[in-house]
Structures are given as C-alpha cells and as structure tokens.
Short mmCIF file of C-alpha atoms in Angstrom, two decimals:
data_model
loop_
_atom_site.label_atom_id
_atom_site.label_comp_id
_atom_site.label_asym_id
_atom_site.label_seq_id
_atom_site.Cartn_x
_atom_site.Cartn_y
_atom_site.Cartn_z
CA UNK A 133 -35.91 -39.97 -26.94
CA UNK A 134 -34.25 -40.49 -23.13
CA UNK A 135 -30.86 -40.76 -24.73
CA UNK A 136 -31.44 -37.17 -26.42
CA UNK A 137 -33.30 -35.57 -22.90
CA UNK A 138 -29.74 -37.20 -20.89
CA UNK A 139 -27.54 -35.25 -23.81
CA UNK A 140 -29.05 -32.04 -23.47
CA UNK A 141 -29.00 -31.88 -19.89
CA UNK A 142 -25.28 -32.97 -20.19
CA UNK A 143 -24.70 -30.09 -22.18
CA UNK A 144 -26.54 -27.97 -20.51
CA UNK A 145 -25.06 -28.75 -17.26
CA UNK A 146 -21.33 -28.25 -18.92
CA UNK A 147 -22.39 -24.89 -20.17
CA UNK A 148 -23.61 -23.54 -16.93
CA UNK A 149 -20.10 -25.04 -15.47
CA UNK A 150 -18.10 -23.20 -18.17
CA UNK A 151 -20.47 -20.11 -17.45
CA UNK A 152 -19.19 -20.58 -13.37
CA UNK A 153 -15.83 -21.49 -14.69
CA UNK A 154 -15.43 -18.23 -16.59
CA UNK A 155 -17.02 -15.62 -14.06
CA UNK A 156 -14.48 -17.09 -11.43
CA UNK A 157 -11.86 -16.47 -13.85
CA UNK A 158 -13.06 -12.44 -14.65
CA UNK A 159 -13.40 -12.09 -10.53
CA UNK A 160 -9.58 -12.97 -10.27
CA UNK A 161 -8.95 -10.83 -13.42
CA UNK A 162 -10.89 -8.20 -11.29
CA UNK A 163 -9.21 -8.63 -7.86
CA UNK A 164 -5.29 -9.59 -9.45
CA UNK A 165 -6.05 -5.68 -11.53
CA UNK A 166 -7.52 -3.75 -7.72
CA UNK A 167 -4.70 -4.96 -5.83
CA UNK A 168 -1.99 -4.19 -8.51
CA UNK A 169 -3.54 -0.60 -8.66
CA UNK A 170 -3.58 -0.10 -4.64
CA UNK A 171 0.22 -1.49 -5.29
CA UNK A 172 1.28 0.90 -7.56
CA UNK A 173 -0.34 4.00 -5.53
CA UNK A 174 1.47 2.90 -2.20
CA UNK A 175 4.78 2.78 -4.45
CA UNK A 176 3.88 6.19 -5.74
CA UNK A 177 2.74 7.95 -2.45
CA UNK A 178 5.18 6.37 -0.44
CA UNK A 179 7.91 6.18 -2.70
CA UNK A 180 8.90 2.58 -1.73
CA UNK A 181 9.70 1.28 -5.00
CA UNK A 182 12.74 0.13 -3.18
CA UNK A 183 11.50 -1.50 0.33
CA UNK A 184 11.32 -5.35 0.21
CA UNK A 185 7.69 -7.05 0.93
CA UNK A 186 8.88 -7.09 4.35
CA UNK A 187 9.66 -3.97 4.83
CA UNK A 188 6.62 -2.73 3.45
CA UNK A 189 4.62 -4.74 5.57
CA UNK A 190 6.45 -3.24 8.63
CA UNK A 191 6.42 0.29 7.32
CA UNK A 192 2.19 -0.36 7.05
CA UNK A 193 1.59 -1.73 10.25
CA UNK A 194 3.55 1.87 11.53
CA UNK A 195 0.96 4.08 9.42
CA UNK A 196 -2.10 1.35 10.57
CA UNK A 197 -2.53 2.91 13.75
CA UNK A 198 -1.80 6.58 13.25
CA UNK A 199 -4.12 5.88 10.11
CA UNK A 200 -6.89 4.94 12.39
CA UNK A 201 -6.72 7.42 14.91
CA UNK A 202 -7.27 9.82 12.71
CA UNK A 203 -10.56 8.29 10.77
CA UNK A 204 -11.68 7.87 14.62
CA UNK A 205 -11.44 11.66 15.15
CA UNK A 206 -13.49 12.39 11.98
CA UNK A 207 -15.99 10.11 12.66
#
C-alpha cells in the first residue's frame, strides 16, 4: 500500500510540473505575440520597415523624451 501512496504522489507531482511547464510555455506564447504586435505598429506608424535594430533603437530614444514631455503636460 506505501509503494502505491509513493506512485501517486509521483504522478501527481509530475502533473502539477507539466501543468507549470505548460503555463510558462502559453506566457511566452503570450509575450513573443504582444511584442511582435507593438513591432509591427512601430513599422507601420513609423514606417521603418527599413531601419536596422540599431537604428531603431536610436530613432526611439529621440521620440522617448519628446514622448514624455508631452504625457507630463496632460497629466
């Protein structure tokens, strides 16, 4: 009867790992989908289908700040 009680809690303990395993997995499906979506309205907006990572980067940090002063005057 102990060697049945340790199997169950085995498998109970590898379901509830799967169960982790799998809502990690859906969070990254989750995040990996937001950020491709933000992506893709930048490229539209912007239009900088053609500007490298880099250059991206650089051309955010330039809209950062007017970006803030302006959600500082609304607030």
């Amino acid at each position: 009867m102990d060697n049945l009680n340790v199997k169950k809690k085995e498998q109970e303990l590898n379901r509830l790992k799967r169960d982790i395993q799998r809502d990690s997995q859906k969070e990254r499906k989750l995040r990996t989908h937001y950020l491709i979506q933000k992506g893709a309205l930048l490229e539209s907006y912007f239009d900088i289908k053609d500007l490298s990572v880099d250059e991206t980067e650089e051309l955010l940090k330039e809209l950062a700040s007017t970006v803030k002063k302006i959600r500082g005057q609304n607030n």
